Structures are given as C-alpha cells and as structure tokens.
Coordinates of C-alpha atoms in Angstrom, one line a residue:
M1 CA 8.6 -12.3 -24.6
A2 CA 10.4 -9.3 -26.0
S3 CA 7.7 -7.0 -24.6
V4 CA 8.1 -8.5 -21.2
L5 CA 11.9 -8.1 -21.1
S6 CA 11.9 -4.7 -22.8
Y7 CA 13.7 -1.5 -21.7
E8 CA 10.3 0.3 -21.7
S9 CA 9.0 -2.0 -18.9
L10 CA 12.2 -1.6 -16.9
V11 CA 12.0 2.2 -17.2
H12 CA 8.4 2.1 -16.0
A13 CA 9.4 -0.1 -13.1
V14 CA 12.3 2.1 -12.0
A15 CA 10.3 5.3 -12.4
G16 CA 7.4 3.8 -10.4
A17 CA 9.7 2.7 -7.6
V18 CA 11.5 6.1 -7.5
G19 CA 8.2 7.9 -7.5
S20 CA 6.7 5.8 -4.7
V21 CA 9.8 6.1 -2.5
T22 CA 9.9 9.9 -3.0
A23 CA 6.2 10.3 -2.2
M24 CA 6.2 8.0 0.8
T25 CA 9.2 9.7 2.4
V26 CA 7.4 13.1 2.1
F27 CA 4.1 11.9 3.6
F28 CA 5.4 9.1 5.9
P29 CA 4.1 10.5 9.2
L30 CA 0.6 10.3 7.9
D31 CA 1.1 6.6 7.3
T32 CA 2.3 6.2 10.9
A33 CA -0.9 7.8 12.2
R34 CA -3.0 5.6 9.9
L35 CA -1.4 2.4 11.1
R36 CA -1.7 3.3 14.8
L37 CA -5.4 4.0 14.4
Q38 CA -6.0 0.7 12.6
V39 CA -4.1 -1.5 14.9
D40 CA -4.5 0.2 18.3
E41 CA -8.2 -0.1 18.8
K42 CA -8.3 1.6 22.2
R43 CA -6.7 4.8 21.0
K44 CA -9.2 7.6 21.6
S45 CA -7.7 10.3 19.4
K46 CA -9.5 10.1 16.1
T47 CA -7.9 12.9 14.1
T48 CA -4.6 12.6 12.3
H49 CA -2.9 15.7 13.7
M50 CA -3.9 14.7 17.3
V51 CA -2.5 11.2 16.9
L52 CA 0.8 12.6 15.5
L53 CA 1.0 15.1 18.3
E54 CA 0.5 12.2 20.8
I55 CA 3.2 10.1 19.2
I56 CA 5.7 12.9 19.2
K57 CA 4.9 13.8 22.8
E58 CA 5.1 10.2 24.1
E59 CA 7.8 8.7 21.8
G60 CA 9.9 11.5 20.5
L61 CA 10.2 13.9 17.5
L62 CA 11.4 11.2 15.1
A63 CA 8.8 8.6 16.2
P64 CA 6.5 9.4 13.1
Y65 CA 9.4 8.2 11.0
R66 CA 10.0 4.9 12.9
G67 CA 10.3 2.0 10.5
W68 CA 11.0 4.3 7.5
F69 CA 13.8 2.1 6.0
P70 CA 12.0 -1.2 6.0
V71 CA 8.8 0.5 4.7
I72 CA 10.7 2.3 1.9
S73 CA 12.6 -0.9 1.0
S74 CA 9.4 -2.9 0.8
L75 CA 7.7 -0.1 -1.2
C76 CA 10.5 0.1 -3.6
C77 CA 10.5 -3.6 -4.3
S78 CA 6.7 -3.7 -4.4
N79 CA 6.2 -0.9 -6.8
F80 CA 9.1 -2.1 -9.0
V81 CA 7.3 -5.5 -9.3
Y82 CA 3.9 -3.9 -9.8
F83 CA 4.9 -1.4 -12.5
Y84 CA 7.1 -3.9 -14.3
T85 CA 4.3 -6.5 -14.4
F86 CA 1.6 -4.0 -15.2
N87 CA 3.4 -2.5 -18.2
S88 CA 4.8 -5.8 -19.5
L89 CA 1.4 -7.4 -19.5
K90 CA -0.2 -4.3 -21.0
A91 CA 2.5 -4.3 -23.8
V92 CA 1.8 -8.0 -24.6
W93 CA -2.0 -7.7 -24.5
V94 CA -2.5 -4.3 -26.2
K95 CA 0.4 -4.5 -28.7
G96 CA 0.3 -1.0 -29.9
Q97 CA -3.5 -0.6 -29.9
R98 CA -5.4 1.8 -27.7
S99 CA -6.1 0.3 -24.3
T100 CA -9.5 0.1 -22.7
T101 CA -10.8 0.5 -19.1
G102 CA -11.6 -3.2 -18.9
K103 CA -8.1 -4.2 -20.0
D104 CA -6.5 -1.8 -17.5
L105 CA -8.6 -3.4 -14.7
V106 CA -7.7 -7.0 -15.6
V107 CA -4.0 -6.2 -16.1
G108 CA -3.9 -4.2 -12.8
F109 CA -5.5 -7.1 -11.0
V110 CA -3.0 -9.7 -12.3
A111 CA -0.1 -7.4 -11.6
G112 CA -1.5 -7.0 -8.1
V113 CA -1.7 -10.8 -7.5
V114 CA 2.0 -11.2 -8.6
N115 CA 3.0 -8.4 -6.4
V116 CA 1.2 -9.7 -3.3
L117 CA 2.6 -13.2 -3.6
L118 CA 6.2 -12.0 -4.0
T119 CA 6.3 -9.1 -1.6
T120 CA 4.0 -9.9 1.4
P121 CA 6.9 -11.1 3.6
L122 CA 8.5 -7.7 3.3
W123 CA 5.3 -6.0 4.3
V124 CA 4.8 -8.3 7.3
V125 CA 8.3 -7.4 8.6
N126 CA 8.0 -3.7 8.0
T127 CA 4.6 -3.6 9.8
R128 CA 6.2 -5.2 12.8
L129 CA 9.2 -2.9 12.8
K130 CA 7.1 0.2 12.2
L131 CA 5.0 -0.6 15.3
Q132 CA 7.9 -1.8 17.5
G133 CA 8.4 0.4 20.6
A134 CA 5.0 2.1 20.1
K135 CA 3.0 3.0 23.2
F136 CA -0.3 1.1 22.7
R137 CA -3.6 1.7 24.5
N138 CA -4.7 -1.9 23.8
E139 CA -3.2 -4.2 26.4
D140 CA -3.9 -7.3 24.3
I141 CA -1.1 -6.4 21.9
I142 CA 2.1 -8.5 22.5
P143 CA 5.3 -6.3 22.1
T144 CA 8.1 -7.3 19.8
N145 CA 11.9 -7.0 20.0
Y146 CA 13.6 -7.1 16.6
K147 CA 17.1 -5.8 15.9
G148 CA 16.4 -5.1 12.3
I149 CA 15.0 -6.5 9.0
I150 CA 17.1 -9.7 9.0
D151 CA 16.4 -10.4 12.7
A152 CA 12.7 -9.9 12.2
F153 CA 12.7 -12.4 9.4
H154 CA 14.6 -14.9 11.6
Q155 CA 12.4 -14.5 14.7
I156 CA 9.1 -14.7 12.8
T157 CA 10.2 -17.8 10.9
R158 CA 11.6 -19.4 14.1
D159 CA 8.7 -18.6 16.5
E160 CA 5.7 -18.5 14.2
G161 CA 6.7 -20.6 11.2
I162 CA 7.6 -19.7 7.6
L163 CA 3.9 -19.2 6.7
A164 CA 3.7 -16.3 9.2
L165 CA 5.6 -14.2 6.7
W166 CA 2.5 -14.4 4.5
N167 CA 0.1 -13.3 7.2
G168 CA -2.6 -11.2 5.7
T169 CA -2.2 -12.6 2.2
L170 CA -5.9 -13.3 1.8
P171 CA -7.0 -9.7 2.4
S172 CA -4.0 -8.6 0.4
L173 CA -5.1 -10.6 -2.5
L174 CA -8.6 -9.1 -2.2
L175 CA -6.9 -5.7 -2.0
V176 CA -5.4 -6.1 -5.4
F177 CA -8.6 -4.5 -6.5
N178 CA -7.2 -1.3 -4.9
P179 CA -4.3 -0.7 -7.3
A180 CA -6.4 -2.2 -10.1
I181 CA -9.2 0.3 -9.5
Q182 CA -6.7 3.0 -9.1
F183 CA -4.9 2.3 -12.4
M184 CA -8.3 1.8 -14.2
F185 CA -9.5 5.3 -13.1
Y186 CA -6.0 6.8 -13.6
E187 CA -5.6 5.5 -17.1
G188 CA -9.2 6.3 -18.0
L189 CA -9.0 9.9 -16.8
K190 CA -5.6 10.3 -18.5
R191 CA -7.1 9.1 -21.9
Q192 CA -10.0 11.4 -21.5
L193 CA -7.7 14.4 -20.9
L194 CA -5.4 13.5 -23.8
K195 CA -8.3 13.6 -26.1
K196 CA -8.7 17.3 -25.3
R197 CA -5.0 18.3 -25.2
M198 CA -1.7 17.1 -26.6
K199 CA 0.1 16.9 -23.3
L200 CA -0.8 16.7 -19.6
S201 CA 0.5 19.3 -17.2
S202 CA 2.0 18.5 -13.8
L203 CA -1.2 19.7 -12.1
D204 CA -3.3 17.4 -14.4
V205 CA -1.3 14.3 -13.4
F206 CA -1.3 15.2 -9.7
I207 CA -5.1 15.7 -9.7
I208 CA -6.1 12.5 -11.6
G209 CA -3.6 10.5 -9.5
A210 CA -5.3 11.9 -6.4
I211 CA -8.8 11.2 -7.6
A212 CA -8.0 7.7 -8.7
K213 CA -6.4 6.8 -5.4
A214 CA -9.1 8.4 -3.3
I215 CA -11.8 6.2 -5.0
A216 CA -9.7 3.0 -4.7
T217 CA -8.9 3.7 -1.0
T218 CA -12.4 4.4 0.1
V219 CA -13.8 1.3 -1.6
T220 CA -11.3 -1.1 -0.1
Y221 CA -10.4 0.5 3.3
P222 CA -12.2 -2.0 5.6
M223 CA -10.1 -4.8 4.2
Q224 CA -6.9 -2.7 4.6
T225 CA -7.7 -2.4 8.3
V226 CA -7.9 -6.2 8.6
Q227 CA -4.7 -6.5 6.5
S228 CA -2.8 -4.3 8.9
I229 CA -4.0 -6.3 12.0
L230 CA -3.0 -9.6 10.4
R231 CA 0.4 -8.4 9.3
F232 CA 1.1 -7.1 12.8
G233 CA 0.1 -10.5 14.1
R234 CA 0.6 -9.5 17.8
H235 CA -3.0 -9.4 18.9
K236 CA -4.4 -12.2 21.2
L237 CA -6.9 -13.6 18.7
N238 CA -9.7 -16.0 19.3
P239 CA -8.1 -19.5 19.7
E240 CA -10.5 -20.9 17.2
N241 CA -9.2 -18.4 14.6
R242 CA -5.4 -18.8 14.9
T243 CA -4.9 -19.4 11.2
L244 CA -3.9 -15.8 10.3
G245 CA -5.1 -14.8 6.9
S246 CA -7.8 -17.5 6.6
L247 CA -11.2 -16.4 5.4
R248 CA -12.7 -17.3 8.7
N249 CA -10.3 -15.1 10.5
V250 CA -10.9 -12.2 8.1
L251 CA -14.6 -12.4 8.7
Y252 CA -14.0 -12.8 12.5
L253 CA -11.9 -9.6 12.6
L254 CA -14.5 -7.7 10.5
H255 CA -17.3 -8.9 12.8
Q256 CA -15.4 -7.9 16.0
R257 CA -14.6 -4.5 14.6
V258 CA -18.3 -3.8 13.8
K259 CA -19.5 -5.3 17.1
R260 CA -17.2 -3.1 19.2
F261 CA -17.2 0.1 17.3
G262 CA -20.1 0.0 14.9
I263 CA -19.9 0.1 11.1
M264 CA -17.7 3.2 11.3
G265 CA -15.1 1.1 13.1
L266 CA -14.2 -0.4 9.8
Y267 CA -13.2 3.1 8.7
K268 CA -11.1 4.1 11.7
G269 CA -8.0 5.9 10.4
L270 CA -9.6 6.6 7.0
E271 CA -8.9 10.3 7.3
A272 CA -5.1 9.7 7.8
K273 CA -5.1 7.0 5.1
L274 CA -6.8 9.3 2.6
L275 CA -4.5 12.2 3.4
Q276 CA -1.4 9.9 3.1
T277 CA -2.4 7.7 0.3
V278 CA -4.0 10.3 -2.0
L279 CA -1.1 12.8 -1.6
T280 CA 1.4 10.0 -1.9
A281 CA -0.2 8.5 -5.0
A282 CA -0.6 12.0 -6.6
L283 CA 3.1 12.8 -6.1
M284 CA 4.2 9.3 -7.1
F285 CA 2.4 9.5 -10.4
L286 CA 3.8 13.0 -11.0
V287 CA 7.4 11.8 -10.5
Y288 CA 6.6 8.6 -12.4
E289 CA 5.2 10.4 -15.5
K290 CA 8.0 13.0 -15.5
L291 CA 10.8 10.5 -15.1
T292 CA 9.5 8.1 -17.7
A293 CA 8.8 10.9 -20.2
A294 CA 12.4 12.3 -19.7
T295 CA 13.9 8.8 -20.0
F296 CA 12.0 7.9 -23.1
T297 CA 13.0 11.2 -24.7
V298 CA 16.7 10.6 -24.0
M299 CA 16.4 7.0 -25.3
G300 CA 14.6 8.2 -28.4
L301 CA 11.5 6.2 -27.4
K302 CA 9.2 9.1 -26.7
S303 CA 6.3 7.5 -28.5
A304 CA 6.5 4.4 -26.3
H305 CA 5.2 6.4 -23.3
K306 CA 1.9 7.3 -25.1
R307 CA -0.7 4.9 -24.0

C-alpha cells in the first residue's frame, strides 16, 4: 500500500502529465490532421501537410489548434492516471528487483485498462469539440453545437444517454495494448542501453521513445481509426448496429472501411498519426525523464528512478 501511495509514484504521474501536455501542444496540428483523415472518409487529400493547408485555408489560421484545451485537459488527466498506475503497480510487483519485458507488458496493460475506464468520457467530449465547426466532405456526419466541455457533457448525456460518454470503450480497451507495447519496448530498450552506459543522453531517450511509439502505433492503428469514429459518434450508422462500442459495431466499421477503401483504408491518416504520435511520445519521454530525475535528485531519491 505504501508503494501505491508513495511520493515516487506521484512524481512519475506529474512528470508524465507535464511531459505529455508539453509534447502534445507542440505537435497538436498533426493530431488535428490525423483525426480529420480518420473521421472524414471522403476527404481526398491524403498527405498531412495538404490536409493542414486545406484546414487553414477553409477554417482559419488557428483551426489546427481547435479543441486544444479539452484535448490537453483529457491528456493531462489520462497520463497522470496511466503513469501513476503503471509506476505504483510496478513498485508493488517488482519490489526493488530488476523488471522484465513480460512484467512491463502486464503492468502496462493493467494501467491502460484503469486509464480507459476512468478517462473515456473526457476523450469522447474532446473528440466532439475538436471536430466541431469542421468542414467535412462526408455528408453523413451530423454537426454538433456545444458551448464548451460542461455543455458537451450535458448534451451528450441528455440526448444520447449516460453510456454515450463511454462510446468507443471496447476498441479503447483493445488499444491498451498500444501503451503496453510502447512501455514494453521503451523499458526494454532503456535497460539494454543502461547496460552499456551509466546514464542515458537526451538523444537516447528521444530516440527510444520514438521507436517504441512507432511500433505500438503501427500495430494498433486500425483499431484507433474505429475508436475515433465511435468517439465522434455523429455518423449515420447501420440501424442494426446502433450500440456504439459493441463488438458487432467495431467489426461492422472495420468491414465497411475495407469494403469502401481496401485494406489500406484501415491505415488512412497513419502518416499524420506517426508524425504526431512518435514526435509527441519522444518529446514526452524526454521531458518525463528529465523532470523525474531532477525531482528525485532534489528529494534525495535519485536511486528510486533507476529501474
């Protein structure tokens, strides 16, 4: 219990949250391009820079940053929960011993499940707000009119029911393998490098963070596309598949995507996603490692950061 409620877990959680907010703010326009490509199926532009140029031309210079605050708020809460749970569980299980790749994967998976169940409503709302006012090519998309985060929560609950706040939970639960795979590769590569040197450089942390996220994103991307569509929840779906987030609806959306666009339709927006998520993850881990190391040094807990 002491390991779960420790200052070390709190430091990891705060550093992870600060790192993710910093990184996402820097690369936010790339996430905007990725989301448009995933949700707006009839958008013809396929490259990231062309989509961003279209958005700026049609919707204004600040349009790539639309929905920044709800996304950052959700990300901050989400990463705080994930990093706190991950490091608390790891401290309880490992108890001073050297961790293994298998343990990192299991702990990452459990931390991901806890994170999804607690923070999915935040992500549903921020997806809606991020796409509000967008000029879609797909006429099947029903527009929204939310005044802010609180109003979005109220309208979704009133019009669609409380469970609509957990739209996309099933693919999100399947996607916990993304951070689990990411942390497994990140911790594994980190251990391998630490065998050869006493300390990792900023470049080392940036590179292994990028590699870990690139692998995790590529493996899980089709499910991320379905997750975005379900969270948005404004498509006119098959009447027989109205239960958003059900396994039947996930399979339906995957089938429709392949039927209309071929197998590569599952990877529409991957370029933007890889650019955004890899650079964001790399910068996040860099800020996270530096912040935790500095904090532990000040607290006299330097050794606690060595995994």
